[in-house]
PDB file of C-alpha atoms in Angstrom:
ATOM      1  CA  ALA A   2      11.846 -12.267  -7.051  1.00  0.00           C
ATOM      2  CA  GLN A   3      11.196  -8.928  -5.050  1.00  0.00           C
ATOM      3  CA  LYS A   4      10.863  -8.832  -1.486  1.00  0.00           C
ATOM      4  CA  VAL A   5      10.692  -6.055   1.261  1.00  0.00           C
ATOM      5  CA  THR A   6      11.718  -6.864   4.798  1.00  0.00           C
ATOM      6  CA  GLN A   7      10.648  -4.903   7.829  1.00  0.00           C
ATOM      7  CA  ALA A   8      12.246  -6.715  10.769  1.00  0.00           C
ATOM      8  CA  GLN A   9      11.031  -4.619  13.562  1.00  0.00           C
ATOM      9  CA  THR A  10       7.366  -5.768  14.109  1.00  0.00           C
ATOM     10  CA  GLU A  11       6.659  -3.178  17.033  1.00  0.00           C
ATOM     11  CA  ILE A  12       8.582  -0.446  18.510  1.00  0.00           C
ATOM     12  CA  SER A  13       7.599   1.818  21.574  1.00  0.00           C
ATOM     13  CA  VAL A  14       9.395   4.882  22.430  1.00  0.00           C
ATOM     14  CA  VAL A  15       8.624   7.972  24.703  1.00  0.00           C
ATOM     15  CA  GLU A  16       7.794  11.260  23.114  1.00  0.00           C
ATOM     16  CA  LYS A  17      10.726  13.190  21.849  1.00  0.00           C
ATOM     17  CA  GLU A  18      12.951  10.256  21.441  1.00  0.00           C
ATOM     18  CA  ASP A  19      14.251   9.582  17.957  1.00  0.00           C
ATOM     19  CA  VAL A  20      13.615   6.278  16.328  1.00  0.00           C
ATOM     20  CA  THR A  21      14.659   4.606  13.101  1.00  0.00           C
ATOM     21  CA  LEU A  22      12.247   2.206  11.450  1.00  0.00           C
ATOM     22  CA  ASP A  23      14.474  -0.275   9.083  1.00  0.00           C
ATOM     23  CA  CYS A  24      13.696  -1.411   5.625  1.00  0.00           C
ATOM     24  CA  VAL A  25      15.596  -3.978   3.451  1.00  0.00           C
ATOM     25  CA  TYR A  26      14.650  -4.847   0.048  1.00  0.00           C
ATOM     26  CA  GLU A  27      15.686  -7.386  -2.400  1.00  0.00           C
ATOM     27  CA  THR A  28      15.478  -7.117  -6.236  1.00  0.00           C
ATOM     28  CA  ARG A  29      17.737  -7.782  -9.460  1.00  0.00           C
ATOM     29  CA  ASP A  30      16.356  -5.117 -11.316  1.00  0.00           C
ATOM     30  CA  THR A  31      18.678  -1.841 -11.472  1.00  0.00           C
ATOM     31  CA  THR A  32      15.800   0.638 -11.842  1.00  0.00           C
ATOM     32  CA  TYR A  33      13.268   0.575  -8.997  1.00  0.00           C
ATOM     33  CA  TYR A  34      11.370   2.816  -6.748  1.00  0.00           C
ATOM     34  CA  LEU A  35      11.204   2.651  -2.968  1.00  0.00           C
ATOM     35  CA  PHE A  36       8.218   4.149  -0.904  1.00  0.00           C
ATOM     36  CA  TRP A  37       7.121   4.671   2.623  1.00  0.00           C
ATOM     37  CA  TYR A  38       3.578   4.855   3.790  1.00  0.00           C
ATOM     38  CA  LYS A  39       2.109   5.802   7.039  1.00  0.00           C
ATOM     39  CA  GLN A  40      -1.194   3.842   8.266  1.00  0.00           C
ATOM     40  CA  PRO A  41      -2.780   5.499  11.331  1.00  0.00           C
ATOM     41  CA  PRO A  42      -5.421   4.068  13.360  1.00  0.00           C
ATOM     42  CA  SER A  43      -8.066   5.365  10.797  1.00  0.00           C
ATOM     43  CA  GLY A  44      -6.801   2.887   8.199  1.00  0.00           C
ATOM     44  CA  GLU A  45      -5.805   5.086   5.255  1.00  0.00           C
ATOM     45  CA  LEU A  46      -2.346   4.629   3.815  1.00  0.00           C
ATOM     46  CA  VAL A  47      -0.794   7.904   3.675  1.00  0.00           C
ATOM     47  CA  PHE A  48       2.221   8.541   1.183  1.00  0.00           C
ATOM     48  CA  LEU A  49       5.181   9.822   2.866  1.00  0.00           C
ATOM     49  CA  ILE A  50       8.339   9.450   0.390  1.00  0.00           C
ATOM     50  CA  ARG A  51       9.435   8.071  -3.023  1.00  0.00           C
ATOM     51  CA  ARG A  52      12.956   7.492  -3.942  1.00  0.00           C
ATOM     52  CA  ASN A  53      14.341   5.967  -7.393  1.00  0.00           C
ATOM     53  CA  SER A  54      17.160   3.764  -7.400  1.00  0.00           C
ATOM     54  CA  PHE A  55      19.551   6.308  -9.129  1.00  0.00           C
ATOM     55  CA  ASP A  56      19.207   8.687  -6.521  1.00  0.00           C
ATOM     56  CA  GLU A  57      21.036   7.836  -3.114  1.00  0.00           C
ATOM     57  CA  GLN A  58      20.795  11.405  -1.514  1.00  0.00           C
ATOM     58  CA  ASN A  59      19.422  11.339   1.872  1.00  0.00           C
ATOM     59  CA  GLU A  60      16.168  13.227   2.332  1.00  0.00           C
ATOM     60  CA  ILE A  61      14.873  15.404   5.372  1.00  0.00           C
ATOM     61  CA  SER A  62      11.359  16.715   5.461  1.00  0.00           C
ATOM     62  CA  GLY A  63      10.824  18.364   8.834  1.00  0.00           C
ATOM     63  CA  ARG A  64      11.108  15.767  11.482  1.00  0.00           C
ATOM     64  CA  TYR A  65      11.372  13.014   9.075  1.00  0.00           C
ATOM     65  CA  SER A  66      14.648  11.637   7.297  1.00  0.00           C
ATOM     66  CA  TRP A  67      15.463   9.007   4.961  1.00  0.00           C
ATOM     67  CA  ASN A  68      18.703   7.019   4.454  1.00  0.00           C
ATOM     68  CA  PHE A  69      19.020   5.065   1.247  1.00  0.00           C
ATOM     69  CA  GLN A  70      21.946   2.875   1.014  1.00  0.00           C
ATOM     70  CA  LYS A  71      21.991   0.687  -2.291  1.00  0.00           C
ATOM     71  CA  SER A  72      25.155  -1.105  -1.008  1.00  0.00           C
ATOM     72  CA  THR A  73      23.158  -2.655   1.833  1.00  0.00           C
ATOM     73  CA  SER A  74      19.835  -2.462  -0.027  1.00  0.00           C
ATOM     74  CA  SER A  75      18.233  -0.628   2.836  1.00  0.00           C
ATOM     75  CA  PHE A  76      15.926   2.324   2.965  1.00  0.00           C
ATOM     76  CA  ASN A  77      15.535   3.595   6.706  1.00  0.00           C
ATOM     77  CA  PHE A  78      13.269   5.913   8.160  1.00  0.00           C
ATOM     78  CA  THR A  79      14.059   8.096  11.036  1.00  0.00           C
ATOM     79  CA  ILE A  80      11.703  10.200  13.045  1.00  0.00           C
ATOM     80  CA  THR A  81      13.465  12.896  15.171  1.00  0.00           C
ATOM     81  CA  ALA A  82      11.683  14.146  18.457  1.00  0.00           C
ATOM     82  CA  SER A  83       8.844  11.756  17.994  1.00  0.00           C
ATOM     83  CA  GLN A  84       5.443  12.846  18.784  1.00  0.00           C
ATOM     84  CA  VAL A  85       2.500  10.717  20.112  1.00  0.00           C
ATOM     85  CA  VAL A  86       0.837  11.770  16.615  1.00  0.00           C
ATOM     86  CA  ASP A  87       3.422   9.774  14.983  1.00  0.00           C
ATOM     87  CA  SER A  88       1.843   6.477  16.437  1.00  0.00           C
ATOM     88  CA  ALA A  89       0.969   4.303  13.413  1.00  0.00           C
ATOM     89  CA  VAL A  90       2.140   1.533  11.386  1.00  0.00           C
ATOM     90  CA  TYR A  91       4.601   2.312   8.712  1.00  0.00           C
ATOM     91  CA  PHE A  92       5.052   0.327   5.628  1.00  0.00           C
ATOM     92  CA  CYS A  93       8.122   0.264   3.251  1.00  0.00           C
ATOM     93  CA  ALA A  94       7.217  -0.721  -0.310  1.00  0.00           C
ATOM     94  CA  LEU A  95       9.074  -1.482  -3.620  1.00  0.00           C
ATOM     95  CA  ARG A  96       8.108  -0.969  -7.189  1.00  0.00           C
ATOM     96  CA  ILE A  97       9.588  -2.156 -10.322  1.00  0.00           C
ATOM     97  CA  PRO A  98       8.793   0.269 -13.260  1.00  0.00           C
ATOM     98  CA  SER A  99       6.880  -1.122 -16.032  1.00  0.00           C
ATOM     99  CA  ASP A 100       7.424  -0.457 -19.565  1.00  0.00           C
ATOM    100  CA  ASN A 101       3.628   0.477 -20.026  1.00  0.00           C
ATOM    101  CA  TYR A 102       1.608   3.329 -18.474  1.00  0.00           C
ATOM    102  CA  GLY A 103       0.336   1.544 -15.317  1.00  0.00           C
ATOM    103  CA  GLY A 104       1.652  -2.035 -16.460  1.00  0.00           C
ATOM    104  CA  SER A 105       1.516  -5.030 -14.386  1.00  0.00           C
ATOM    105  CA  GLN A 106       5.024  -4.709 -13.228  1.00  0.00           C
ATOM    106  CA  GLY A 107       4.259  -1.471 -11.598  1.00  0.00           C
ATOM    107  CA  ASN A 108       2.603  -3.012  -8.549  1.00  0.00           C
ATOM    108  CA  LEU A 109       3.759  -2.074  -4.963  1.00  0.00           C
ATOM    109  CA  ILE A 110       5.354  -4.797  -2.838  1.00  0.00           C
ATOM    110  CA  PHE A 111       4.763  -4.024   0.588  1.00  0.00           C
ATOM    111  CA  GLY A 112       6.760  -5.090   3.754  1.00  0.00           C
ATOM    112  CA  LYS A 113       4.758  -6.341   6.767  1.00  0.00           C
ATOM    113  CA  GLY A 114       5.063  -2.934   8.497  1.00  0.00           C
ATOM    114  CA  THR A 115       6.215  -1.676  11.837  1.00  0.00           C
ATOM    115  CA  LYS A 116       3.927  -0.590  14.360  1.00  0.00           C
ATOM    116  CA  LEU A 117       5.239   2.605  16.274  1.00  0.00           C
ATOM    117  CA  SER A 118       3.784   3.563  19.393  1.00  0.00           C
ATOM    118  CA  VAL A 119       4.842   7.029  20.873  1.00  0.00           C
ATOM    119  CA  LYS A 120       3.891   7.354  24.594  1.00  0.00           C
ATOM    120  CA  PRO A 121       3.551  10.613  26.266  1.00  0.00           C
TER     121      PRO A 121
ATOM    122  CA  GLU B 182      -9.278  17.503  -4.416  1.00  0.00           C
ATOM    123  CA  ALA B 183     -11.405  14.670  -3.278  1.00  0.00           C
ATOM    124  CA  GLY B 184      -9.524  11.471  -2.202  1.00  0.00           C
ATOM    125  CA  VAL B 185     -10.507   7.894  -3.009  1.00  0.00           C
ATOM    126  CA  ALA B 186     -13.823   7.003  -1.731  1.00  0.00           C
ATOM    127  CA  GLN B 187     -15.038   3.360  -0.375  1.00  0.00           C
ATOM    128  CA  SER B 188     -18.028   2.182   1.026  1.00  0.00           C
ATOM    129  CA  PRO B 189     -18.984   0.570   3.243  1.00  0.00           C
ATOM    130  CA  ARG B 190     -16.345   1.084   5.899  1.00  0.00           C
ATOM    131  CA  TYR B 191     -17.300  -1.867   7.759  1.00  0.00           C
ATOM    132  CA  LYS B 192     -19.227  -5.094   7.020  1.00  0.00           C
ATOM    133  CA  ILE B 193     -19.864  -8.399   9.002  1.00  0.00           C
ATOM    134  CA  ILE B 194     -20.972 -11.399   7.199  1.00  0.00           C
ATOM    135  CA  GLU B 195     -21.345 -15.122   7.721  1.00  0.00           C
ATOM    136  CA  LYS B 196     -19.181 -17.582   5.786  1.00  0.00           C
ATOM    137  CA  ARG B 197     -20.770 -18.604   2.521  1.00  0.00           C
ATOM    138  CA  GLN B 198     -22.599 -15.256   2.186  1.00  0.00           C
ATOM    139  CA  SER B 199     -21.823 -12.872  -0.548  1.00  0.00           C
ATOM    140  CA  VAL B 200     -20.445  -9.303  -0.205  1.00  0.00           C
ATOM    141  CA  ALA B 201     -19.684  -6.216  -2.441  1.00  0.00           C
ATOM    142  CA  PHE B 202     -17.407  -3.252  -1.944  1.00  0.00           C
ATOM    143  CA  TRP B 203     -17.412   0.175  -3.956  1.00  0.00           C
ATOM    144  CA  CYS B 204     -14.639   2.365  -4.707  1.00  0.00           C
ATOM    145  CA  ASN B 205     -14.432   5.800  -6.392  1.00  0.00           C
ATOM    146  CA  PRO B 206     -11.071   6.828  -7.606  1.00  0.00           C
ATOM    147  CA  ILE B 207      -9.519  10.289  -7.684  1.00  0.00           C
ATOM    148  CA  SER B 208     -10.983  12.211 -10.738  1.00  0.00           C
ATOM    149  CA  GLY B 209      -8.738  11.787 -13.544  1.00  0.00           C
ATOM    150  CA  HIS B 210      -6.758   8.589 -12.320  1.00  0.00           C
ATOM    151  CA  ALA B 211      -7.014   5.824 -14.962  1.00  0.00           C
ATOM    152  CA  THR B 212      -5.454   3.174 -12.857  1.00  0.00           C
ATOM    153  CA  LEU B 213      -7.180   1.632  -9.983  1.00  0.00           C
ATOM    154  CA  TYR B 214      -6.180  -1.137  -7.837  1.00  0.00           C
ATOM    155  CA  TRP B 215      -7.776  -3.418  -4.989  1.00  0.00           C
ATOM    156  CA  TYR B 216      -5.615  -4.623  -2.198  1.00  0.00           C
ATOM    157  CA  GLN B 217      -6.203  -7.205   0.631  1.00  0.00           C
ATOM    158  CA  GLN B 218      -4.627  -6.441   3.836  1.00  0.00           C
ATOM    159  CA  ILE B 219      -4.751  -9.170   6.431  1.00  0.00           C
ATOM    160  CA  LEU B 220      -4.054  -8.092   9.942  1.00  0.00           C
ATOM    161  CA  GLY B 221      -0.411  -7.898  10.723  1.00  0.00           C
ATOM    162  CA  GLN B 222       0.569  -7.793   7.277  1.00  0.00           C
ATOM    163  CA  GLY B 223       1.170  -5.415   4.280  1.00  0.00           C
ATOM    164  CA  PRO B 224      -1.431  -5.007   1.513  1.00  0.00           C
ATOM    165  CA  LYS B 225      -1.340  -7.516  -1.178  1.00  0.00           C
ATOM    166  CA  LEU B 226      -2.637  -6.441  -4.591  1.00  0.00           C
ATOM    167  CA  LEU B 227      -5.455  -8.231  -5.716  1.00  0.00           C
ATOM    168  CA  ILE B 228      -6.417  -6.672  -9.190  1.00  0.00           C
ATOM    169  CA  GLN B 229      -5.219  -3.599 -11.136  1.00  0.00           C
ATOM    170  CA  PHE B 230      -7.359  -1.866 -13.954  1.00  0.00           C
ATOM    171  CA  GLN B 231      -6.282   0.655 -16.558  1.00  0.00           C
ATOM    172  CA  ASN B 232      -9.366   2.330 -17.465  1.00  0.00           C
ATOM    173  CA  ASN B 233     -11.976  -0.347 -17.672  1.00  0.00           C
ATOM    174  CA  GLY B 234      -9.349  -2.945 -18.619  1.00  0.00           C
ATOM    175  CA  VAL B 235      -7.615  -5.583 -16.235  1.00  0.00           C
ATOM    176  CA  VAL B 236      -4.084  -5.172 -16.142  1.00  0.00           C
ATOM    177  CA  ASP B 237      -3.145  -7.698 -13.629  1.00  0.00           C
ATOM    178  CA  ASP B 238      -5.372 -10.129 -11.648  1.00  0.00           C
ATOM    179  CA  SER B 239      -2.874 -12.880 -11.079  1.00  0.00           C
ATOM    180  CA  GLN B 240      -3.527 -12.798  -7.320  1.00  0.00           C
ATOM    181  CA  LEU B 241      -7.153 -12.624  -7.470  1.00  0.00           C
ATOM    182  CA  PRO B 242      -8.925 -15.869  -6.028  1.00  0.00           C
ATOM    183  CA  LYS B 243     -11.005 -16.048  -9.237  1.00  0.00           C
ATOM    184  CA  ASP B 244     -13.242 -18.950  -7.939  1.00  0.00           C
ATOM    185  CA  ARG B 245     -14.742 -16.552  -5.401  1.00  0.00           C
ATOM    186  CA  PHE B 246     -13.612 -12.986  -5.988  1.00  0.00           C
ATOM    187  CA  SER B 247     -14.556 -10.999  -8.891  1.00  0.00           C
ATOM    188  CA  ALA B 248     -14.088  -7.071  -9.835  1.00  0.00           C
ATOM    189  CA  GLU B 249     -15.256  -4.835 -12.428  1.00  0.00           C
ATOM    190  CA  ARG B 250     -14.857  -1.399 -13.687  1.00  0.00           C
ATOM    191  CA  LEU B 251     -17.510  -0.667 -16.350  1.00  0.00           C
ATOM    192  CA  LYS B 252     -17.126   2.884 -17.314  1.00  0.00           C
ATOM    193  CA  GLY B 253     -13.452   3.482 -16.199  1.00  0.00           C
ATOM    194  CA  VAL B 254     -14.318   5.208 -13.222  1.00  0.00           C
ATOM    195  CA  ASP B 255     -15.888   3.326 -10.185  1.00  0.00           C
ATOM    196  CA  SER B 256     -15.189  -0.140  -9.331  1.00  0.00           C
ATOM    197  CA  THR B 257     -16.862  -2.903  -7.402  1.00  0.00           C
ATOM    198  CA  LEU B 258     -15.167  -6.037  -5.649  1.00  0.00           C
ATOM    199  CA  LYS B 259     -17.432  -8.870  -4.899  1.00  0.00           C
ATOM    200  CA  ILE B 260     -16.714 -12.011  -2.892  1.00  0.00           C
ATOM    201  CA  GLN B 261     -19.078 -14.848  -3.364  1.00  0.00           C
ATOM    202  CA  PRO B 262     -18.990 -17.104  -1.228  1.00  0.00           C
ATOM    203  CA  ALA B 263     -17.064 -15.463   1.457  1.00  0.00           C
ATOM    204  CA  LYS B 264     -14.624 -17.714   3.578  1.00  0.00           C
ATOM    205  CA  LEU B 265     -13.345 -17.030   7.181  1.00  0.00           C
ATOM    206  CA  GLU B 266      -9.872 -16.367   5.621  1.00  0.00           C
ATOM    207  CA  ASP B 267     -11.409 -13.397   3.653  1.00  0.00           C
ATOM    208  CA  SER B 268     -11.473 -11.414   6.784  1.00  0.00           C
ATOM    209  CA  ALA B 269      -9.417  -8.370   6.030  1.00  0.00           C
ATOM    210  CA  VAL B 270      -9.298  -4.754   5.055  1.00  0.00           C
ATOM    211  CA  TYR B 271      -9.911  -4.225   1.327  1.00  0.00           C
ATOM    212  CA  LEU B 272      -8.010  -1.200   0.212  1.00  0.00           C
ATOM    213  CA  CYS B 273      -8.745   0.725  -3.132  1.00  0.00           C
ATOM    214  CA  ALA B 274      -6.071   2.773  -4.622  1.00  0.00           C
ATOM    215  CA  SER B 275      -5.825   5.061  -7.718  1.00  0.00           C
ATOM    216  CA  SER B 276      -2.861   6.598  -9.559  1.00  0.00           C
ATOM    217  CA  TYR B 277      -2.347   8.815 -12.640  1.00  0.00           C
ATOM    218  CA  PRO B 278      -0.195   6.749 -15.075  1.00  0.00           C
ATOM    219  CA  ARG B 279       2.973   7.943 -15.935  1.00  0.00           C
ATOM    220  CA  LYS B 280       5.635   5.885 -17.880  1.00  0.00           C
ATOM    221  CA  GLY B 281       7.700   3.895 -15.248  1.00  0.00           C
ATOM    222  CA  GLY B 282       7.016   3.527 -11.801  1.00  0.00           C
ATOM    223  CA  SER B 283       7.417   6.791 -10.467  1.00  0.00           C
ATOM    224  CA  TYR B 284       3.747   7.595  -9.791  1.00  0.00           C
ATOM    225  CA  GLU B 285       2.229   7.601  -6.202  1.00  0.00           C
ATOM    226  CA  GLN B 286      -0.911   5.471  -5.330  1.00  0.00           C
ATOM    227  CA  TYR B 287      -3.513   7.338  -3.437  1.00  0.00           C
ATOM    228  CA  PHE B 288      -5.469   4.989  -1.026  1.00  0.00           C
ATOM    229  CA  GLY B 289      -8.997   5.085   0.226  1.00  0.00           C
ATOM    230  CA  PRO B 290      -9.889   4.390   3.979  1.00  0.00           C
ATOM    231  CA  GLY B 291     -10.538   0.693   3.266  1.00  0.00           C
ATOM    232  CA  THR B 292     -13.475  -1.699   3.962  1.00  0.00           C
ATOM    233  CA  ARG B 293     -12.916  -3.853   7.281  1.00  0.00           C
ATOM    234  CA  LEU B 294     -14.642  -7.238   6.336  1.00  0.00           C
ATOM    235  CA  THR B 295     -15.281  -9.742   9.107  1.00  0.00           C
ATOM    236  CA  VAL B 296     -16.490 -13.214   8.384  1.00  0.00           C
ATOM    237  CA  THR B 297     -17.872 -15.195  11.159  1.00  0.00           C
TER     238      THR B 297
END
């Protein structure tokens, strides 16, 4: 069975602090995709990044960076110099690819999310 | 490019009443998803359409929930009759299908349902 665990329910930091959001996943498949989504108070889920299981290179995008380690089944997300606008709920998700276009095995399995509050 | 549209944004009903939600996906996206997000949890897939056919509805409570996508574009999700535990945000998402799982799903703003 596939599962995503985000152990941190809530994190509170002061602006300009760095913060890391943890994500641990479980799957027996060798091919899979990992995602991070941001859900601001408005409610809409915003796509941040996708990573496939064969690409363990870390990625940096501005103040955001992602650390993918297959050895520990983790896909952690770090925000550097956090800002108030980063306040949101962040979800990690797993997808096992399907054999068909948009097949039933292609669904996203979400963690429970981590609520990040950045205070000025 | 217009995003995924949903309406209404908010709905309050009494238990045992019926309610319907509407979703218009991004133009050209053949795959459409309905998710249920209960407060404090991640979204959970209810049903997935490929064009106007159902691909996966294994987690849809079929005794009270129904969904359709008649012309392969817009979709409606209905609950009849509603229960208190149906209080949640209902998210619609769409994607452009590519082989494998590399495609992103784009989400709408959701409909927040409160059942009293």
